[in-house]
PDB file of C-alpha atoms and ligand atoms in Angstrom:
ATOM      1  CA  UNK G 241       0.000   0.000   0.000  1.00  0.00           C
ATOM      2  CA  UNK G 242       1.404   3.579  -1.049  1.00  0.00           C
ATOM      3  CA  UNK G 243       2.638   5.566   2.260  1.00  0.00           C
ATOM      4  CA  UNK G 244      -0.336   8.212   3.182  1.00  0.00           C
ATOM      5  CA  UNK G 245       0.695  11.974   1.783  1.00  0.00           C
ATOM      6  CA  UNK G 246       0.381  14.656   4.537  1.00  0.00           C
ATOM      7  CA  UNK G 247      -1.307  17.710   3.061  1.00  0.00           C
ATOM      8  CA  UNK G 248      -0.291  21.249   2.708  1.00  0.00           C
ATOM      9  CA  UNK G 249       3.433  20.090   2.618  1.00  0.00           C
ATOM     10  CA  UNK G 250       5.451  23.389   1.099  1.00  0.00           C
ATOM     11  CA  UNK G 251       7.631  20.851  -0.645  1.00  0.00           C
ATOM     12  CA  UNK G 252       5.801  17.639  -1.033  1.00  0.00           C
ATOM     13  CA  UNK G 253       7.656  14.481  -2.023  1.00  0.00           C
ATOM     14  CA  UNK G 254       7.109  11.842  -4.431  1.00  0.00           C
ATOM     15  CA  UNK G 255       6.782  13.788  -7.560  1.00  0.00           C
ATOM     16  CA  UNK G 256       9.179  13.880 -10.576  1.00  0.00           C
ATOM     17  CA  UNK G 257       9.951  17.986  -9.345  1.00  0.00           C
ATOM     18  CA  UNK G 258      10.544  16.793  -5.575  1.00  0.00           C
ATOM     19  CA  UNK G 259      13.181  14.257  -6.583  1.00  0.00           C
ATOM     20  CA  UNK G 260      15.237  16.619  -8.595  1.00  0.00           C
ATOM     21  CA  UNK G 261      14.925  18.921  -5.799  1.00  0.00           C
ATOM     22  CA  UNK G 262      16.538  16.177  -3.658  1.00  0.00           C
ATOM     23  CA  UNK G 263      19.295  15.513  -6.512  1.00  0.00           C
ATOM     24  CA  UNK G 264      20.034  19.494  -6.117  1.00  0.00           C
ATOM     25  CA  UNK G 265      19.738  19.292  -2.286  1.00  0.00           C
ATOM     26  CA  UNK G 266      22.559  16.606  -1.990  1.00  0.00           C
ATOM     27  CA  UNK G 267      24.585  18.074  -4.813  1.00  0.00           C
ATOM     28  CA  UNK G 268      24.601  21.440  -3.156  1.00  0.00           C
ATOM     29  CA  UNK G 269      25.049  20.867   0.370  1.00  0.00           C
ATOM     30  CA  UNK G 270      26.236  17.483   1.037  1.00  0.00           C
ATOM     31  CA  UNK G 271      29.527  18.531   0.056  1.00  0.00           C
ATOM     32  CA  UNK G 272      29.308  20.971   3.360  1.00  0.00           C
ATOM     33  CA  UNK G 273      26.909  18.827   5.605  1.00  0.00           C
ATOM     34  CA  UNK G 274      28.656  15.331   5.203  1.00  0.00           C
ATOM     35  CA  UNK G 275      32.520  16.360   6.099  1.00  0.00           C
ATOM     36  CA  UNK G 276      30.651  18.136   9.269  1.00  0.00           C
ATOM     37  CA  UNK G 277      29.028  14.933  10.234  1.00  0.00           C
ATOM     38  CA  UNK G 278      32.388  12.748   9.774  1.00  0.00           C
ATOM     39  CA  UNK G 279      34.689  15.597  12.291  1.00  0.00           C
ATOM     40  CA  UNK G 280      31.683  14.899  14.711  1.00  0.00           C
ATOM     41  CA  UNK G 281      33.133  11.589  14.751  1.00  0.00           C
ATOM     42  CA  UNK G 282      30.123   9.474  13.030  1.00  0.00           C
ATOM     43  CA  UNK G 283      31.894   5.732  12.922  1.00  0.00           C
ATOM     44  CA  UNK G 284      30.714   2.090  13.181  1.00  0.00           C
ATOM     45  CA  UNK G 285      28.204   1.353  15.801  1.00  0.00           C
ATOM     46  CA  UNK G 286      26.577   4.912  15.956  1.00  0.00           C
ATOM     47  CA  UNK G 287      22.645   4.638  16.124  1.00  0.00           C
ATOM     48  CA  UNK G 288      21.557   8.086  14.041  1.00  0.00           C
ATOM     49  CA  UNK G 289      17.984   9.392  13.801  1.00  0.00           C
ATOM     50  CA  UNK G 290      17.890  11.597  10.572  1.00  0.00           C
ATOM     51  CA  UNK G 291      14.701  13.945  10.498  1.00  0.00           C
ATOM     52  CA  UNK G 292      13.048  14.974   7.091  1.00  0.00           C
ATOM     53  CA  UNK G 293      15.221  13.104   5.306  1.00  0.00           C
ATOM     54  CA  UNK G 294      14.151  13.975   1.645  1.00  0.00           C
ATOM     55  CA  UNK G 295      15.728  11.793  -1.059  1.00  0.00           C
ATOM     56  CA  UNK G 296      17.840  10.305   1.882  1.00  0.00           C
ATOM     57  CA  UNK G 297      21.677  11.144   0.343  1.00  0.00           C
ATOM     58  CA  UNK G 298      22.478  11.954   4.233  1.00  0.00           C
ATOM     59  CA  UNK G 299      20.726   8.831   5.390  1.00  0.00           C
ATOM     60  CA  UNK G 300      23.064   6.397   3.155  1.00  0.00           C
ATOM     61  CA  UNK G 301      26.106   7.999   4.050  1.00  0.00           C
ATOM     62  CA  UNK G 302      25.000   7.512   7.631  1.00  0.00           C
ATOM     63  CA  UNK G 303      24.390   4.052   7.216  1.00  0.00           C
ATOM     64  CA  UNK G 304      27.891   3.318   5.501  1.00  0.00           C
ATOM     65  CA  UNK G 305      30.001   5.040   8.018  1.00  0.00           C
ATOM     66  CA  UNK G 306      27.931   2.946  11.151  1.00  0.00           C
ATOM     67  CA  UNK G 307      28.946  -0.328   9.702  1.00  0.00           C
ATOM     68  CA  UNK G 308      29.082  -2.742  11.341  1.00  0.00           C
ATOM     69  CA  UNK G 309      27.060  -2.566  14.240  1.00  0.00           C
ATOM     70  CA  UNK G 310      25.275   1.293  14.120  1.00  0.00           C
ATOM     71  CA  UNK G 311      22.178   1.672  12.866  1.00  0.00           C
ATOM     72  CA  UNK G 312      20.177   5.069  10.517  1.00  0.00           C
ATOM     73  CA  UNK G 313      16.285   5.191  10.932  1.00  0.00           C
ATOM     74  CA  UNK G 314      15.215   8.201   8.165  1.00  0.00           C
ATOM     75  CA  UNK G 315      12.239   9.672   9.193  1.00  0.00           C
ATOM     76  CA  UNK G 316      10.191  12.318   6.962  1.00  0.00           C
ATOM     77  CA  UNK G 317       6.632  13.313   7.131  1.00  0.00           C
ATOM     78  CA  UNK G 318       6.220  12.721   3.194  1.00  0.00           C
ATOM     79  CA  UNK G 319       8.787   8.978   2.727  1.00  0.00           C
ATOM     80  CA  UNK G 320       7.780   8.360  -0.929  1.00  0.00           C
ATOM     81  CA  UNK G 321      11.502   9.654  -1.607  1.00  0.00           C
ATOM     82  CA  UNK G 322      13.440   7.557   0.688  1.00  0.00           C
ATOM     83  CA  UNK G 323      14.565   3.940   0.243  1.00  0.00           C
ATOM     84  CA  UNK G 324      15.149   1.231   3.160  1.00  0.00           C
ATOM     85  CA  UNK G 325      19.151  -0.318   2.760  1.00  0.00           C
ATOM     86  CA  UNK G 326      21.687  -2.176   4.772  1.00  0.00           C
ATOM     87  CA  UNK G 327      22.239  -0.527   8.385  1.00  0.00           C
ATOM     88  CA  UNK G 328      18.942   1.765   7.029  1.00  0.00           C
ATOM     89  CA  UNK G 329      15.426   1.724   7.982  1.00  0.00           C
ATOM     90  CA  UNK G 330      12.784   4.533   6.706  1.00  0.00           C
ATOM     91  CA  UNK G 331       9.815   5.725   8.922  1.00  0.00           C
ATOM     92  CA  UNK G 332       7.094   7.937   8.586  1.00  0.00           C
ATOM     93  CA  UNK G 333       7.382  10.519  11.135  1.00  0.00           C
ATOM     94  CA  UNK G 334       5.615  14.134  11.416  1.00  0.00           C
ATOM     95  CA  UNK G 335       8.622  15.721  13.690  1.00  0.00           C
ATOM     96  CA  UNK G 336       5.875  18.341  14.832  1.00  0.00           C
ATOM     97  CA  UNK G 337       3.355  15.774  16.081  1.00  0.00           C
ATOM     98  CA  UNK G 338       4.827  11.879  16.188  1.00  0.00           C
ATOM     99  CA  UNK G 339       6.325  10.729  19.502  1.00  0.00           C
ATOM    100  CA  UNK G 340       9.927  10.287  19.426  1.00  0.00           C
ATOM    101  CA  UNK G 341      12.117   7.774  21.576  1.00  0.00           C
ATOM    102  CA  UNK G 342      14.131   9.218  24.459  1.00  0.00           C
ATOM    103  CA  UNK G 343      17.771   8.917  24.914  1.00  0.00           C
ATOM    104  CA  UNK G 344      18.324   6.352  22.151  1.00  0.00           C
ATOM    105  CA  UNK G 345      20.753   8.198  19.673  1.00  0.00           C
ATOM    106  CA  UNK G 346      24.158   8.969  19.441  1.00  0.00           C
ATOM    107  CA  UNK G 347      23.419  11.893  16.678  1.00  0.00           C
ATOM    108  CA  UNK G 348      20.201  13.288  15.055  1.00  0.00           C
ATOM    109  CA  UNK G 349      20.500  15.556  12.033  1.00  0.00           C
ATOM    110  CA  UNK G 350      18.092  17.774  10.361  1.00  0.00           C
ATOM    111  CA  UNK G 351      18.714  19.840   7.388  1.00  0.00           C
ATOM    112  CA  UNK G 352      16.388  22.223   5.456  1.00  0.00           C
ATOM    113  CA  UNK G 353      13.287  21.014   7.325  1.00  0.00           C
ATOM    114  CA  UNK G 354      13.219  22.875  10.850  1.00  0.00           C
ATOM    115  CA  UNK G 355      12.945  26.217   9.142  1.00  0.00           C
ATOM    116  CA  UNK G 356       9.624  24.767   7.781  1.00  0.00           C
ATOM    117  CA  UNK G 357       8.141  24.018  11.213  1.00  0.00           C
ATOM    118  CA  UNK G 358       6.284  26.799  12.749  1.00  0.00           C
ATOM    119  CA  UNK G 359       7.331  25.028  16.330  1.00  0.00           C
ATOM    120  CA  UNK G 360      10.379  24.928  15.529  1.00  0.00           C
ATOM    121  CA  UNK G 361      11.870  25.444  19.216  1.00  0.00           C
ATOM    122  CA  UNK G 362       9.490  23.038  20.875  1.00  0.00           C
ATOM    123  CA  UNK G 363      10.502  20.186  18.133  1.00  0.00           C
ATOM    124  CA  UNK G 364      14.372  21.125  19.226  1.00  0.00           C
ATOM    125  CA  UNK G 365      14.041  20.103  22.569  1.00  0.00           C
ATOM    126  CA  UNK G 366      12.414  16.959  21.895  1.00  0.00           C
ATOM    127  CA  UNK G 367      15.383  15.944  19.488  1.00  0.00           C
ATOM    128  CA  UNK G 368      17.508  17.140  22.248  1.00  0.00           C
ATOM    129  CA  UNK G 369      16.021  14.462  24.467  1.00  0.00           C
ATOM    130  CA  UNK G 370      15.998  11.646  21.755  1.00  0.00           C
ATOM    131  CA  UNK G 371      19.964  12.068  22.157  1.00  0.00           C
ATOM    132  CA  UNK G 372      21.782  10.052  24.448  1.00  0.00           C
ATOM    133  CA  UNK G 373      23.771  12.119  27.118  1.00  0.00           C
ATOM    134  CA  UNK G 374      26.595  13.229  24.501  1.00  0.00           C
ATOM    135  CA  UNK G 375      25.327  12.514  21.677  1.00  0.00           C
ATOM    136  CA  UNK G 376      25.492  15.082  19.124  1.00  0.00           C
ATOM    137  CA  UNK G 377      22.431  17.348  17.561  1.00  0.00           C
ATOM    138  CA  UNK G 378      23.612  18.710  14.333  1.00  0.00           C
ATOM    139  CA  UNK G 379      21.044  21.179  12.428  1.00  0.00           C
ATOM    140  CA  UNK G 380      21.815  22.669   8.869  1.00  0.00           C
ATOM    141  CA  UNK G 381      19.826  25.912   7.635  1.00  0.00           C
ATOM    142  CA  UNK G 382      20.283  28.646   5.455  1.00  0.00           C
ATOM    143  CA  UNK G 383      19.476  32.594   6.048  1.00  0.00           C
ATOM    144  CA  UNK G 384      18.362  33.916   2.876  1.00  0.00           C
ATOM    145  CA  UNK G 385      17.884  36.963   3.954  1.00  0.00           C
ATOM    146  CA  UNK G 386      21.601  37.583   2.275  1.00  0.00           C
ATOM    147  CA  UNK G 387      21.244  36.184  -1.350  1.00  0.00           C
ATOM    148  CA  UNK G 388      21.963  38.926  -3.931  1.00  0.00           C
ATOM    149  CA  UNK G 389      22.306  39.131  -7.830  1.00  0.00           C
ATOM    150  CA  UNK G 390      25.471  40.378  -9.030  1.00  0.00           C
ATOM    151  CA  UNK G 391      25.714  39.704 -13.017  1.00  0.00           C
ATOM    152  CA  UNK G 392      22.739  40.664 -14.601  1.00  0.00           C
ATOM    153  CA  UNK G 393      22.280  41.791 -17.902  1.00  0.00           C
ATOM    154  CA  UNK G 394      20.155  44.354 -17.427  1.00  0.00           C
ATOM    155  CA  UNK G 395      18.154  45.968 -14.493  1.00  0.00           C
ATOM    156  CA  UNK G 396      15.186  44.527 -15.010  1.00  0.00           C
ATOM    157  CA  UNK G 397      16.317  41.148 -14.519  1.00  0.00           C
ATOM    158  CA  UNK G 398      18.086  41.943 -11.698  1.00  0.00           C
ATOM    159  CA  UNK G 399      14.989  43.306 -10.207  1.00  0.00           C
ATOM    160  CA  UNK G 400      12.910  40.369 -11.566  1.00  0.00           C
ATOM    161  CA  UNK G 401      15.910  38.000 -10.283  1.00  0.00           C
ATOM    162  CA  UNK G 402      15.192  40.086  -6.626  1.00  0.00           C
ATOM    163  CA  UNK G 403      11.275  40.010  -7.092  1.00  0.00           C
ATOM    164  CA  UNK G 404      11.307  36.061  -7.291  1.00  0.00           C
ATOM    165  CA  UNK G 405      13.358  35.957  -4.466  1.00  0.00           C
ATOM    166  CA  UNK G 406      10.932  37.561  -1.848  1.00  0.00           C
ATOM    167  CA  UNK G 407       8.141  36.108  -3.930  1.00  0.00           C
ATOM    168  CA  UNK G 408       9.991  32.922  -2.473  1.00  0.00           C
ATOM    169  CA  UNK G 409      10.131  34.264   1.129  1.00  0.00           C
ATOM    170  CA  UNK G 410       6.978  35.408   1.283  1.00  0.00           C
ATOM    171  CA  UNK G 411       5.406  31.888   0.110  1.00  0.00           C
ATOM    172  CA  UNK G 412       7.345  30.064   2.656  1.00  0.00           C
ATOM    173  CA  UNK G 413       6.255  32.453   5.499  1.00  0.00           C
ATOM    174  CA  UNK G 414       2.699  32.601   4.373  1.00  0.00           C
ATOM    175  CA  UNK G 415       2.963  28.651   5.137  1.00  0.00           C
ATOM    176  CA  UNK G 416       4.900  29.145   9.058  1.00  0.00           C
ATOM    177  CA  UNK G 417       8.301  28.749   7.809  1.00  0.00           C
ATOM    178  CA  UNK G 418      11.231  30.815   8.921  1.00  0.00           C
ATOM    179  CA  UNK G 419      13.779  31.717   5.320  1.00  0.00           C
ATOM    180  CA  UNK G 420      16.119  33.250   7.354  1.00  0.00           C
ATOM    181  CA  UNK G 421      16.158  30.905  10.650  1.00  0.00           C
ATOM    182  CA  UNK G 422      19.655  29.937   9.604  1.00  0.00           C
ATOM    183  CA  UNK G 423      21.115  32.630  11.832  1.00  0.00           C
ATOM    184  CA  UNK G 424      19.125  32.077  14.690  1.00  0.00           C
ATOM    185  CA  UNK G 425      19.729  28.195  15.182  1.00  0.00           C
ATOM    186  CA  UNK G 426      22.876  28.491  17.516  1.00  0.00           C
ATOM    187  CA  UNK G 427      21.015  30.407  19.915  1.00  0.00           C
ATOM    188  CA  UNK G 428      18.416  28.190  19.639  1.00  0.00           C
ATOM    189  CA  UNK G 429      20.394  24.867  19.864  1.00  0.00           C
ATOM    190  CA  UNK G 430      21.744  26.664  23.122  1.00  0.00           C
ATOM    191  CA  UNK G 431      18.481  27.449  24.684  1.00  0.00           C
ATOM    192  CA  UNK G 432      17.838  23.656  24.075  1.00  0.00           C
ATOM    193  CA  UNK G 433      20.007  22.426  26.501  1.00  0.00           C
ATOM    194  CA  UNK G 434      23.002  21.875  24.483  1.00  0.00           C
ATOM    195  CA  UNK G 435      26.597  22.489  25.143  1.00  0.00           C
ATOM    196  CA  UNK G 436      29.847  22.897  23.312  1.00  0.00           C
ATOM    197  CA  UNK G 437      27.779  24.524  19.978  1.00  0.00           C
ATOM    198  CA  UNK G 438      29.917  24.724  17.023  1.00  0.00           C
ATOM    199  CA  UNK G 439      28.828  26.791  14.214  1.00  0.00           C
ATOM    200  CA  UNK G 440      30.183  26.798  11.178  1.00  0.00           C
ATOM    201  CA  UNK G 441      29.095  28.964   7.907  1.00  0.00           C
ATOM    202  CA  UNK G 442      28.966  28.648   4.341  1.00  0.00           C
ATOM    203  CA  UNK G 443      28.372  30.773   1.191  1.00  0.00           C
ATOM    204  CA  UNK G 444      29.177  30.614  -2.570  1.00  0.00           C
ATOM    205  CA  UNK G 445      28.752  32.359  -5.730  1.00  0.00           C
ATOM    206  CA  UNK G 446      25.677  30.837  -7.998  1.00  0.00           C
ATOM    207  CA  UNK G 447      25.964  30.582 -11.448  1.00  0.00           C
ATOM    208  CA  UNK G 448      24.483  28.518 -14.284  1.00  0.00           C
ATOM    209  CA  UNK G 449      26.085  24.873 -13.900  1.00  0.00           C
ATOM    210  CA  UNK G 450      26.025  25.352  -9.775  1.00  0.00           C
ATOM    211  CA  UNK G 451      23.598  23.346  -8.260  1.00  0.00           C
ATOM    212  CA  UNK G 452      22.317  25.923  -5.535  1.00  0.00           C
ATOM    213  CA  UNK G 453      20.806  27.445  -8.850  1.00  0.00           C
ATOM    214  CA  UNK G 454      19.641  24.862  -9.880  1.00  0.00           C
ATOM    215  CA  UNK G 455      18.125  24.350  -6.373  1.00  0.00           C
ATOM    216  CA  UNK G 456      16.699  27.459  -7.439  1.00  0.00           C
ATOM    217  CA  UNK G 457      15.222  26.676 -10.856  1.00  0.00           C
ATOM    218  CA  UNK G 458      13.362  23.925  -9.027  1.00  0.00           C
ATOM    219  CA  UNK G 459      11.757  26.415  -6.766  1.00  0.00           C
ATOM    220  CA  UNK G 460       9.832  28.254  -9.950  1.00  0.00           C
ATOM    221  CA  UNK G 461       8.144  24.712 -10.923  1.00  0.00           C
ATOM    222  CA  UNK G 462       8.000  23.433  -7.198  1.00  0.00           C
ATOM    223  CA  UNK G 463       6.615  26.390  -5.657  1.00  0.00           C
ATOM    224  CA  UNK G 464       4.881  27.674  -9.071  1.00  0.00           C
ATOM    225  CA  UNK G 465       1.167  27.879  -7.248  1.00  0.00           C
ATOM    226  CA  UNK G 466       2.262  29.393  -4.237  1.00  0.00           C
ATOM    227  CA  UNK G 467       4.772  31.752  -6.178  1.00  0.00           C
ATOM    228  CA  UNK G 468       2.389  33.051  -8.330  1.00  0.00           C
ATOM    229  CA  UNK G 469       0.165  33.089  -4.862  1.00  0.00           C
ATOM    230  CA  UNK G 470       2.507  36.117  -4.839  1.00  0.00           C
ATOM    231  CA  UNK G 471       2.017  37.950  -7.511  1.00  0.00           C
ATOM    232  CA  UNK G 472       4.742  36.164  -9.946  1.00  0.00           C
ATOM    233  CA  UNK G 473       3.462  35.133 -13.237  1.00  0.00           C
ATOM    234  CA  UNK G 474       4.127  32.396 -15.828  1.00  0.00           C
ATOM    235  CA  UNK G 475       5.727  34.490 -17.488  1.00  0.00           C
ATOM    236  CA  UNK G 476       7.970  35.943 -14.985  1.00  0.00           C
ATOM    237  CA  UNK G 477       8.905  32.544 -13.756  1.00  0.00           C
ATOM    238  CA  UNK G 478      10.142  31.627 -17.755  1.00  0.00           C
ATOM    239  CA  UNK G 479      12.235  34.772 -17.159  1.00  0.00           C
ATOM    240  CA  UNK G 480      13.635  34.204 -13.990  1.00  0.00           C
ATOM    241  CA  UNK G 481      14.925  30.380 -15.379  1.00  0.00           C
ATOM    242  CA  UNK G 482      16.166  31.863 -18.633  1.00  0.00           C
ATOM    243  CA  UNK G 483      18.179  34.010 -16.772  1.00  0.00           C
ATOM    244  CA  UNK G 484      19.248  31.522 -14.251  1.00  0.00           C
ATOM    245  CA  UNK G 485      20.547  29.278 -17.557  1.00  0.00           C
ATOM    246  CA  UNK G 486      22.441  32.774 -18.950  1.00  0.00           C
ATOM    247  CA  UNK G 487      26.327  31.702 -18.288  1.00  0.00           C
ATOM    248  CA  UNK G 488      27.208  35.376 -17.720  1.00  0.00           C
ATOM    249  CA  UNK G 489      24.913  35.931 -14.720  1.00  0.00           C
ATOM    250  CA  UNK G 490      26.296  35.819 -11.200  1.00  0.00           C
ATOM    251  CA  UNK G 491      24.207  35.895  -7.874  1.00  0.00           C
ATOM    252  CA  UNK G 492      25.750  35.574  -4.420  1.00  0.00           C
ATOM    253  CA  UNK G 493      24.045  32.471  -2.753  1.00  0.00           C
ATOM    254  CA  UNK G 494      22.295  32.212   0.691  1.00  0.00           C
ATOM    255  CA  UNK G 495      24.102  31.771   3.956  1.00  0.00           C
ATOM    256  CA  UNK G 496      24.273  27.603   4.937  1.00  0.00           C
ATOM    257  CA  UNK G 497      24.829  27.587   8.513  1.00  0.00           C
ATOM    258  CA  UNK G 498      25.546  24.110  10.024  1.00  0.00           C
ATOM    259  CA  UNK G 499      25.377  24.008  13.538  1.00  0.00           C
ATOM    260  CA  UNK G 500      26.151  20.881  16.310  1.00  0.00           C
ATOM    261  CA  UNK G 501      25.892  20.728  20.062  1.00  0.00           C
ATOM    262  CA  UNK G 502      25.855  18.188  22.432  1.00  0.00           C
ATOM    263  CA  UNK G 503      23.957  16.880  25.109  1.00  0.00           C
ATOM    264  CA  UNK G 504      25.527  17.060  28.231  1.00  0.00           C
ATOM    265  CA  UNK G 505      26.269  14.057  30.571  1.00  0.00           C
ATOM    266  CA  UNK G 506      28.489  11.225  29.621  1.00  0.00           C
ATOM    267  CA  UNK G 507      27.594   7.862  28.487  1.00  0.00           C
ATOM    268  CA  UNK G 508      28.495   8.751  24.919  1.00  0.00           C
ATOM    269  CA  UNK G 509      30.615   6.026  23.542  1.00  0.00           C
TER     270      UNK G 509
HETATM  271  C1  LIG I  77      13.770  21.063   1.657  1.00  0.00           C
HETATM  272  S1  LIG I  77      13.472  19.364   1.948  1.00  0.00           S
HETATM  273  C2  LIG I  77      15.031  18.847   2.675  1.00  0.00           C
HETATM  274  C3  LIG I  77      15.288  17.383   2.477  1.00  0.00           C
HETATM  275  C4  LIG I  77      16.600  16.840   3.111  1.00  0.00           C
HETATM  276  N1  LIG I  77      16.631  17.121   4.539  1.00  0.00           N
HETATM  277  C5  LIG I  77      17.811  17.453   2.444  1.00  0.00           C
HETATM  278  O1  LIG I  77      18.350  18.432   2.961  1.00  0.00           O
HETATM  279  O2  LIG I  77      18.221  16.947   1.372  1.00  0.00           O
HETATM  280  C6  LIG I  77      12.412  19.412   3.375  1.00  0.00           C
HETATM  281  C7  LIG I  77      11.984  18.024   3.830  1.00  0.00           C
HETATM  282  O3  LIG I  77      11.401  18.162   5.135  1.00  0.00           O
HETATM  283  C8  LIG I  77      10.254  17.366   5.210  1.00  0.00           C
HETATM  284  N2  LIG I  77       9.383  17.930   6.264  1.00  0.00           N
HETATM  285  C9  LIG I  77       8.736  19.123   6.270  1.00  0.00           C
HETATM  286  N3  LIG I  77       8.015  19.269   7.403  1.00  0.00           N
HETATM  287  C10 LIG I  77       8.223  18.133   8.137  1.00  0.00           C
HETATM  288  C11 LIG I  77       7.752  17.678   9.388  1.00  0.00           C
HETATM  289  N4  LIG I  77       6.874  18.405  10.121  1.00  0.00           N
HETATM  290  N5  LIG I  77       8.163  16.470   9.860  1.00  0.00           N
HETATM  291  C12 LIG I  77       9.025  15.718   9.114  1.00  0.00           C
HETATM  292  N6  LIG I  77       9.491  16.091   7.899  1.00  0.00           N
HETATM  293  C13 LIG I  77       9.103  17.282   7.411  1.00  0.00           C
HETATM  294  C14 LIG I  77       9.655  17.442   3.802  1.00  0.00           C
HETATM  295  O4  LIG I  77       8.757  16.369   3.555  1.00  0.00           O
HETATM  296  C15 LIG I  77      10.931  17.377   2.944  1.00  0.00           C
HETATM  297  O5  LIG I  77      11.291  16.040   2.647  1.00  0.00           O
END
């Protein structure tokens, strides 16, 4: 029996536009998100609890560095994306509303998702409890509040480049999500209970063959109702992905924060 599909999910799952978003995801971020997980010393026998997992590229890196002996459950509200494999299970889980187990992991990761949760601090602490004393919380998030054009070819596609942008913003607020929570999730890890918080930041310059763009491009299908929701048309959206595909045009991309802290206590292995 297909897995039930939670409604009025910003960025559903199981579609041919979700898993090329997940391609662009892993191609734009797990090069930052994966070498933070290894120098938090992921290694066989960890048990990891990933949350909104996606298309699951973090989940099956997980579950080859565990070997032998760890474990990776990948949760996601929406798991039509995600695939079960050795040392991997896949769960349904809502993080907002499902139950999760108490002190039974030794990290759980999150990436992109939290910012999409309106209670976003509440869900923290409960992943801080699903950690076992030591174990290690790492969230990744961007700020986009910082994401500027700077190639255009003219002005008006910069300002159409700039008008998609908080078009963007506005669509994920209008649905409880937080675009530029990125800066705000070392505080928030802190205020969580956790110790020893280690941020570290990331930003690039976009351009046509860059995934992050093409992250992007994805958005103006993806999002296309809720974009044009506000006030972007068809027609704007063809623009906005022609210039997007123009190999002169530059844009500086959003802030990736990537953020760990521990719980205290021992009993870590
Ligand atoms: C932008 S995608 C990020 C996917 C993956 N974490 C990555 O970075 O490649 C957001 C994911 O969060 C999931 N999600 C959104 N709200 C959720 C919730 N309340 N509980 C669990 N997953 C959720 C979505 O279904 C989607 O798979």
């Amino acid at each position: 029996m297909a897995p039930p599909v939670p409604a009025r999910a910003v960025f559903g799952n199981g579609t041919a536009h979700s898993r090329d978003q997940h391609r662009c995801l892993a191609a734009a971020y797990d090069p930052v998100t994966l070498p933070r997980l290894a120098a938090a010393g992921v290694a066989p026998g960890w048990h990891c609890l990933e949350i909104g997992a996606g298309g699951g590229s973090i989940a099956r890196w997980l579950a080859d560095r565990v070997a032998p002996g760890g474990s990776v459950l990948a949760t996601d509200r929406d798991i039509r994306d995600l695939v079960p494999g050795p040392n991997l299970e896949v769960a349904a889980l809502d993080v907002a509303r499902d139950p999760l187990p108490e002190e039974a992991y030794d990290l759980v990761v999150a990436r992109l998702v939290l910012q999409h949760v309106p209670s976003r601090d509440a869900v923290l602490h409960r992943l801080v409890r699903a950690l076992r004393p030591g174990g290690v919380l790492q969230i990744d998030e961007i700020d986009a509040s910082y994401e500027p054009p700077l190639l255009t070819p003219d002005a008006a596609t910069e300002e159409l480049y700039v008008r998609f942008l908080r078009a963007k913003a506005a669509a994920l607020r209008a649905a409880g999500g937080d675009p530029h929570w990125g800066r705000r999730v070392p505080s928030a890890l802190r205020a969580a209970g956790l110790t020893a918080i280690d941020v570290h930041l990331n930003i690039d310059v976009r351009h046509a063959e860059d995934p992050g763009l093409g992250l992007q491009s994805n958005h103006t299908r993806n999002l296309r109702g809720r974009l044009v929701e506000q006030g972007m048309t068809d027609e704007d959206l063809d623009r906005v992905r022609q210039l997007m595909r123009d190999p002169s045009f530059r844009a500086a991309s959003s802030v990736f924060y990537s953020v760990q802290g521990r719980r205290p206590g021992k009993g870590h292995r």
